Tab-separated table of C-alpha atoms in Angstrom:
chain	number	residue	atom	x	y	z
X	1296	MET	CA	-0.038	-0.168	-0.121
X	1297	SER	CA	1.310	3.442	-0.856
X	1298	PRO	CA	2.100	6.073	2.191
X	1299	VAL	CA	-0.739	8.314	0.846
X	1300	GLY	CA	-3.108	5.450	1.705
X	1301	GLN	CA	-2.202	4.820	4.933
X	1302	LEU	CA	-2.340	8.514	6.517
X	1303	SER	CA	-5.699	8.627	8.849
X	1304	ALA	CA	-7.975	11.388	8.887
X	1305	PRO	CA	-7.263	13.783	11.415
X	1306	THR	CA	-9.050	13.018	14.771
X	1307	ASN	CA	-9.385	17.200	15.862
X	1308	ARG	CA	-10.472	19.447	13.045
X	1309	ARG	CA	-7.738	22.212	14.654
X	1310	SER	CA	-4.898	19.806	13.626
X	1311	ASP	CA	-6.026	19.703	10.018
X	1312	PRO	CA	-4.397	22.492	8.166
X	1313	GLY	CA	-6.988	22.919	6.223
X	1314	TYR	CA	-9.130	23.995	9.057
X	1315	ALA	CA	-9.617	28.115	9.266
X	1316	GLY	CA	-11.872	28.537	12.361
X	1317	GLY	CA	-15.136	27.844	11.147
X	1318	VAL	CA	-17.556	30.828	11.870
X	1319	ARG	CA	-15.466	32.320	14.628
X	1320	GLY	CA	-12.389	32.190	11.928
X	1321	LEU	CA	-14.831	34.201	9.161
X	1322	LEU	CA	-16.096	36.444	11.732
X	1323	TRP	CA	-12.412	37.438	13.151
X	1324	LEU	CA	-11.616	37.984	9.245
X	1325	THR	CA	-14.622	40.118	8.823
X	1326	TRP	CA	-13.525	42.143	11.878
X	1327	ARG	CA	-9.916	42.358	10.996
X	1328	GLN	CA	-11.106	43.350	7.277
X	1329	HIS	CA	-13.904	46.285	8.151
X	1330	ARG	CA	-13.168	46.816	11.655
X	1331	TRP	CA	-12.320	50.985	10.424
X	1332	THR	CA	-15.159	51.160	8.860
X	1333	VAL	CA	-17.564	49.776	11.203
X	1334	ILE	CA	-16.066	52.323	14.285
X	1335	GLY	CA	-16.223	55.483	11.909
X	1336	THR	CA	-19.590	54.633	11.468
X	1337	LEU	CA	-20.662	53.742	14.925
X	1338	VAL	CA	-18.763	57.044	15.876
X	1339	LEU	CA	-20.990	59.108	13.316
X	1340	ALA	CA	-23.715	57.494	14.278
X	1341	ALA	CA	-23.217	58.307	17.965
X	1342	VAL	CA	-22.200	62.263	17.012
X	1343	LEU	CA	-25.830	62.155	14.761
X	1344	VAL	CA	-27.715	61.120	17.886
X	1345	GLY	CA	-26.326	63.221	20.117
X	1346	TRP	CA	-27.006	65.993	17.949
X	1347	MET	CA	-30.557	65.129	17.340
X	1348	THR	CA	-31.173	64.921	20.972
X	1349	TYR	CA	-29.911	68.229	21.822
X	1350	LEU	CA	-31.828	69.702	19.313
X	1351	SER	CA	-35.167	67.447	20.311
X	1352	VAL	CA	-34.242	68.700	23.957
X	1353	GLU	CA	-34.160	72.634	22.898
X	1354	LEU	CA	-37.333	72.576	20.838
X	1355	THR	CA	-38.833	71.079	23.545
X	1356	SER	CA	-37.711	73.321	26.331
X	1357	LEU	CA	-38.911	76.401	23.697
X	1358	TRP	CA	-42.409	74.456	23.094
X	1359	HIS	CA	-43.111	73.996	26.573
X	1360	GLN	CA	-42.232	77.656	27.331
X	1361	CYS	CA	-44.483	78.914	24.657
X	1362	HIS	CA	-47.216	77.228	25.990
X	1363	GLU	CA	-47.474	74.575	23.388
X	1364	THR	CA	-48.449	77.558	20.772
X	1365	PHE	CA	-46.459	78.945	17.826
X	1366	CYS	CA	-43.748	81.514	19.824
X	1367	ALA	CA	-44.879	85.337	20.015
X	1368	GLU	CA	-42.145	87.090	17.060
X	1369	GLU	CA	-41.383	89.684	20.192
X	1370	SER	CA	-41.097	87.228	22.913
X	1371	PRO	CA	-38.020	86.058	24.258
X	1372	GLN	CA	-38.357	82.625	22.712
X	1373	GLY	CA	-39.377	84.068	19.588
X	1374	ARG	CA	-36.099	86.002	19.596
X	1375	ARG	CA	-34.196	82.861	20.445
X	1376	LEU	CA	-35.402	81.271	17.370
X	1377	GLY	CA	-34.904	83.911	14.849
X	1378	GLY	CA	-31.362	84.763	16.200
X	1379	SER	CA	-27.948	83.146	14.912
X	1380	SER	CA	-27.937	80.189	17.396
X	1381	GLY	CA	-27.464	76.625	16.357
X	1382	LEU	CA	-30.680	75.684	16.357
X	1383	VAL	CA	-32.018	78.501	14.209
X	1384	LEU	CA	-29.155	78.100	11.268
X	1385	THR	CA	-29.847	74.071	12.072
X	1386	LEU	CA	-33.650	74.619	11.074
X	1387	ALA	CA	-32.840	76.873	8.316
X	1388	CYS	CA	-30.798	74.539	7.005
X	1389	CYS	CA	-33.181	72.283	6.637
X	1390	ARG	CA	-35.363	74.458	5.478
X	1391	ARG	CA	-33.635	74.888	2.584
X	1392	TRP	CA	-32.797	71.574	1.975
X	1393	CYS	CA	-36.705	70.390	2.333
X	1394	SER	CA	-37.614	73.341	0.277
X	1395	GLY	CA	-36.057	71.599	-2.826
X	1396	CYS	CA	-38.017	68.050	-2.460
X	1397	ARG	CA	-41.845	67.512	-2.752
X	1398	CYS	CA	-42.286	66.502	0.534
């Protein structure tokens, strides 16, 4: 009998040189290839969620200060909405962006 026919199959999969780790190996390889993309996406998502939370708190506060109606232009809240704060600039940017679409 030839030496090839006398080799026995490996009893342990990890001792098999063709074994690459199965699902764990595939997950590790995918993580190694895409980790910066995943981390960058998670950081960007966290920043956007934080920004949206900040804006929602600001708008909710102004809404309750105006007794759940539109704020008068001469009120402090109206001046805050009509000024050049970050909230106003963000709302103006959203208004310009949405004016071009048919929402």
